[in-house]
XYZ file of C-alpha atoms in Angstrom:
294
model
C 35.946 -75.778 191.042
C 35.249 -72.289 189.315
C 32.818 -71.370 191.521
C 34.782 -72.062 194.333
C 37.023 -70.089 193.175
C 35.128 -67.446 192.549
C 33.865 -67.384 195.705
C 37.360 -67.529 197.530
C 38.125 -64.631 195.459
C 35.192 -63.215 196.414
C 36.197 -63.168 199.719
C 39.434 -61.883 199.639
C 38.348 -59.284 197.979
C 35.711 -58.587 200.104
C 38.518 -58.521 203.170
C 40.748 -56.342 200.858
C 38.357 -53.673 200.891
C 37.345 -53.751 203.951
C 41.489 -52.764 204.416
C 41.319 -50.317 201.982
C 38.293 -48.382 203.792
C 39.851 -47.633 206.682
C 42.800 -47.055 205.061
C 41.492 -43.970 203.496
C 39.197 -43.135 205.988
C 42.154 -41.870 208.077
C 43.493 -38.228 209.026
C 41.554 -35.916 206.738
C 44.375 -33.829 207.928
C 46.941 -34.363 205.621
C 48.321 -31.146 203.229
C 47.300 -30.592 199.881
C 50.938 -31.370 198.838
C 50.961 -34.804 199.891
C 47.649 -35.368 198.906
C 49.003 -34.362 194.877
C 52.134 -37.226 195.337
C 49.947 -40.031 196.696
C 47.808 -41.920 194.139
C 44.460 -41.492 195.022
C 42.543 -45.085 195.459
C 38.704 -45.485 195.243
C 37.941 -45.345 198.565
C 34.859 -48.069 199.526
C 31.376 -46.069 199.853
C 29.174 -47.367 202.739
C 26.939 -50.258 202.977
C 24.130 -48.973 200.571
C 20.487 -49.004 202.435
C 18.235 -51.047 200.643
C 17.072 -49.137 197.373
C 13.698 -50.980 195.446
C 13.857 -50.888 191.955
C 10.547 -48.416 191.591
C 8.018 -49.402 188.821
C 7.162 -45.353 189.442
C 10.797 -44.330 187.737
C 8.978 -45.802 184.500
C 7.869 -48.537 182.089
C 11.896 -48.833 181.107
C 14.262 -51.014 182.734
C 17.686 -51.350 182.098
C 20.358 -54.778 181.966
C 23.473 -53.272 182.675
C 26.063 -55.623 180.828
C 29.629 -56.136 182.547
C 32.033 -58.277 180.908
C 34.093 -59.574 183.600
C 37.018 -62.341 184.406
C 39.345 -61.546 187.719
C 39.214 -57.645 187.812
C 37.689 -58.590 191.514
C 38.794 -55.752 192.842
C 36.970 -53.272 190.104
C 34.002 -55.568 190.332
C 33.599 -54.852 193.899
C 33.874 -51.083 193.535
C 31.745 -51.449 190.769
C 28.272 -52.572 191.212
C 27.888 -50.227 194.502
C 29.102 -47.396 192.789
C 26.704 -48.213 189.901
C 23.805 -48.987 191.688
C 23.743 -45.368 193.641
C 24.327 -43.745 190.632
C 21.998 -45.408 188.815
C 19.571 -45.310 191.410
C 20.067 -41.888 191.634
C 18.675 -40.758 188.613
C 15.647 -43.093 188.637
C 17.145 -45.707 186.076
C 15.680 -48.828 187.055
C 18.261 -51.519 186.294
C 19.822 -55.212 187.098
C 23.726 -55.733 186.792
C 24.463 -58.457 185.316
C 28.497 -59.582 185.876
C 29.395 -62.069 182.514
C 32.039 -63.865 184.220
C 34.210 -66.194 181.548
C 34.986 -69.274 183.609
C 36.007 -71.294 180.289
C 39.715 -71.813 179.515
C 39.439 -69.564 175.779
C 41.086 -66.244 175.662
C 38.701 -63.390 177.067
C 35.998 -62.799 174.775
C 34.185 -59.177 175.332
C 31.810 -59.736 172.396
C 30.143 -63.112 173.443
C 29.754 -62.301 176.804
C 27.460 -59.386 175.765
C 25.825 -61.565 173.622
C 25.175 -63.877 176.100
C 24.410 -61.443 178.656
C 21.948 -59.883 176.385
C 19.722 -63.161 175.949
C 20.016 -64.491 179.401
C 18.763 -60.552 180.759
C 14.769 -61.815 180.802
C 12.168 -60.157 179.290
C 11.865 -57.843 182.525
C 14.543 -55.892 180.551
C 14.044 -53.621 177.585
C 17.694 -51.943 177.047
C 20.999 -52.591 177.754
C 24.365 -50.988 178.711
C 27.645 -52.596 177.632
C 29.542 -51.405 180.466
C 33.106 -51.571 181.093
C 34.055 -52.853 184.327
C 36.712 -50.268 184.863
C 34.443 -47.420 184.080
C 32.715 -45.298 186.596
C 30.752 -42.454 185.417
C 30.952 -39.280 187.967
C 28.655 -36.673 185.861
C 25.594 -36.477 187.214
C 24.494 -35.334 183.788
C 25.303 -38.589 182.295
C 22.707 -40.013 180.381
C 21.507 -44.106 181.145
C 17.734 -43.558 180.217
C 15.898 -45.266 177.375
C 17.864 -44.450 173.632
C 14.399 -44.365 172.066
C 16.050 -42.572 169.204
C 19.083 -44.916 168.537
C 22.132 -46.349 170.432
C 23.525 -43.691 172.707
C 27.153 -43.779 173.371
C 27.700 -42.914 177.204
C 31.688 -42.671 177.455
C 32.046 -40.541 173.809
C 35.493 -39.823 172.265
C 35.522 -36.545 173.812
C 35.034 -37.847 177.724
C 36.654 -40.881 177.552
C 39.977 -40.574 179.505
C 41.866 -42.769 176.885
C 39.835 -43.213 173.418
C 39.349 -40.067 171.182
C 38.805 -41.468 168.145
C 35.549 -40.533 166.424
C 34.526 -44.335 165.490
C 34.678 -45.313 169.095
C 31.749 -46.704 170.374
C 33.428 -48.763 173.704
C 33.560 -48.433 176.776
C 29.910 -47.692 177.566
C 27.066 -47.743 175.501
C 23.176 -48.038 175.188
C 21.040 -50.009 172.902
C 17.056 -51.267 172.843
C 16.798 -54.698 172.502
C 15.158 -54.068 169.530
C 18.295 -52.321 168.035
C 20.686 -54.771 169.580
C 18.810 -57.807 168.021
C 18.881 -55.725 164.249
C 22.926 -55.610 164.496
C 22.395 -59.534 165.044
C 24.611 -58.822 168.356
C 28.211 -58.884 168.286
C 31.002 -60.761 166.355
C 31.925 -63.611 168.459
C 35.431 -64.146 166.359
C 37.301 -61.338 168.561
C 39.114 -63.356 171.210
C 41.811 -61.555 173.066
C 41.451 -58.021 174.056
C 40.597 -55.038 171.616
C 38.530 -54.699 168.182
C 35.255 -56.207 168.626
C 34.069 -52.428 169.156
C 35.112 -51.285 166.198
C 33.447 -53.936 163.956
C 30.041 -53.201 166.283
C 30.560 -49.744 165.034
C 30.052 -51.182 161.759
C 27.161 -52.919 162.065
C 25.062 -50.004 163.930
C 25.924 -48.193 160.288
C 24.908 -51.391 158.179
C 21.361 -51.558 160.516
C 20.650 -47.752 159.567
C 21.125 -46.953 163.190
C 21.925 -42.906 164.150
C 24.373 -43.059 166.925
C 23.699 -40.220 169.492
C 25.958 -39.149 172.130
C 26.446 -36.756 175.252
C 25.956 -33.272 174.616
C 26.229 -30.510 177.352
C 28.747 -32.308 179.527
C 31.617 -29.907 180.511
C 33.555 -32.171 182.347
C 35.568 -33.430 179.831
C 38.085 -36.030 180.397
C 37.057 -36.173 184.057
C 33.569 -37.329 183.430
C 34.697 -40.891 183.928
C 37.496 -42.835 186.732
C 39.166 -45.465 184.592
C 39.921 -47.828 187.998
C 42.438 -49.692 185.188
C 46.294 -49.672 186.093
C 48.248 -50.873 183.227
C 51.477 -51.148 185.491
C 49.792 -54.498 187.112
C 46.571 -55.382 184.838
C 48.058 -56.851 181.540
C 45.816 -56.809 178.459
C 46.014 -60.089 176.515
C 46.627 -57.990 172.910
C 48.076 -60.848 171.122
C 47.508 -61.749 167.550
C 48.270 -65.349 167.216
C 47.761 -67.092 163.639
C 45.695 -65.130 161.232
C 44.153 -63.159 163.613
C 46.237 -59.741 162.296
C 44.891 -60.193 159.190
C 40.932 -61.540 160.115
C 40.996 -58.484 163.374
C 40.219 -55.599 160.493
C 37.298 -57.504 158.594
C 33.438 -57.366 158.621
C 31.897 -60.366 160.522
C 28.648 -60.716 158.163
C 27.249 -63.273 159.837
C 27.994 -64.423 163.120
C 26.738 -62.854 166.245
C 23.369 -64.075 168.025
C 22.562 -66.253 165.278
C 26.164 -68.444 166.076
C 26.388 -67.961 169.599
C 27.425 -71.127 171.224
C 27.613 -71.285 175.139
C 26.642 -72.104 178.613
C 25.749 -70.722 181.639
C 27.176 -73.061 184.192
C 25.643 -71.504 187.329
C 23.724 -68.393 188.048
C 23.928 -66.161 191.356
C 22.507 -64.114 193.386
C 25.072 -61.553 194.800
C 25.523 -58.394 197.139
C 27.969 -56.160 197.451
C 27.631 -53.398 199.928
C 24.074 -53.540 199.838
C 23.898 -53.471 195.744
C 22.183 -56.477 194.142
C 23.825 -58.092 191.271
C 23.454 -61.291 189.344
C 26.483 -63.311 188.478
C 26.583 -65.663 185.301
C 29.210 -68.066 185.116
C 29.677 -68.712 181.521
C 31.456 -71.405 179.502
C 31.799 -70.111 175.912
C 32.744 -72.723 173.118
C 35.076 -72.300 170.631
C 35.208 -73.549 166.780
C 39.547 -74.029 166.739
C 38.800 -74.128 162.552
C 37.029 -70.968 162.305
C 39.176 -68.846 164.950
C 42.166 -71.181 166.019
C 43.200 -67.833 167.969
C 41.158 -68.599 170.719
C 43.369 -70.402 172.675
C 45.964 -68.733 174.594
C 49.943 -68.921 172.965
């Protein structure tokens, strides 16, 4: 029934676009002033000709990590806009879309775990990437963090986090470095937090966290495609969770990781290849009883 679902979604999404692309491919015409009172929509780029992932870009290829559950419409504008850019600069890459079909609270942690060790061995880093993230720079950096993790969307580009400890939104790991933080904390369900305990174990590892340097774009080195007005954050704290959200997770991560991939598939969207993994996680109601929703 969830892949149905999906599917129908899929579709409707697919035929919302569509809408949306003529929509603002219409009279170039207009004045500057009206342009400045109309909210400006992400218009839908052009079936992509077919771009091969190039063993001559290099020996490094990336598993770009997308937590996901019914942003459809930022999926779709997504993965195109990802694979040109990506493409682009040479990055060879799969998407991977970690879409929670369970019934559990959104959990932005596990799916990158999961994500992480279903990505195949054809895969040597990884990007957790924010659905609702675009990056427009051209300078932007998605090659191989040989050094350490590399935080893409830093404090000081990020349209809405400026804090120094911030390590969300996007950022880039080996899978040797990823497996040495033993993953993420899977006890963060709901929305928020889970970054800022990741921070801490990249400093418990010994990891150096680099970031963008160079970039003079500022706050409009990213398009945040989120709209608060209509796209509701599940930010509850239910039960002890206030209390538990500001603690070190010592030991859970890869190592307690319990899920499973219902189906795997195969997508497209405007030309750009993606895999989607539908993914049940489970949840232990003793250890985090704030998994389930109200």
């Amino acid at each position: 029934l969830s892949i149905r679902l999906f599917f129908i979604v899929l579709l409707l999404g697919f035929l919302s676009l569509l809408w949306l692309q003529f929509s603002c491919s219409g009279d170039e015409s207009r004045s500057q002033t009206a342009e400045a009172t109309v909210p400006q929509k992400p218009c839908v780029l052009e079936p992509l000709p077919p771009i091969p992932d190039d063993p001559s870009w290099g020996p490094h290829r990336l598993a770009v990590l997308v937590p996901f559950r019914e942003r459809f419409e930022e999926l779709l504008t997504f993965v195109p806009h990802m694979h040109r850019f990506l493409s682009g600069k040479k990055i060879r890459h799969h998407i991977f879309i970690l879409n929670q079909v369970d019934h559990h609270r959104f959990n932005r942690a596990s799916l990158i775990n999961v994500g992480f060790l279903e990505s195949g061995n054809d895969t040597d880093y990884i990007a957790m990437h924010d659905v609702d993230l675009l990056p427009l720079n051209e300078e932007l950096d998605y090659s191989f963090p040989t050094a350490g993790p590399f935080h893409v969307a830093s404090p000081e580009l990020h349209p809405l986090y400026h804090y120094s400890t911030y390590v969300g939104g996007i950022l880039l790991l080996t899978k040797q470095h990823y497996q040495m933080c033993n993953g993420m904390s899977n006890r963060f369900w709901g929305w928020g937090r889970e970054d800022d305990e990741f921070y801490r174990r990249l400093r418990a590892a010994g990891l150096q966290l680099f970031r963008p340097s160079g970039i003079t774009s500022g706050y409009k080195t990213f398009q945040h495609l989120h709209d608060p007005a209509w796209r509701k954050r599940d930010q509850k704290r239910i039960a002890s969770q206030k209390q538990e959200q500001f603690k070190v997770d010592r030991t859970g991560g890869l190592t307690n990781l319990k899920y499973r991939v219902e189906s795997r598939i195969s997508l497209s969207v405007a030309g750009a290849p993606c895999t989607v993994l539908n993914i049940l996680l489970e949840c232990d109601s003793n250890e985090t009883p704030w998994c389930a929703f109200g």
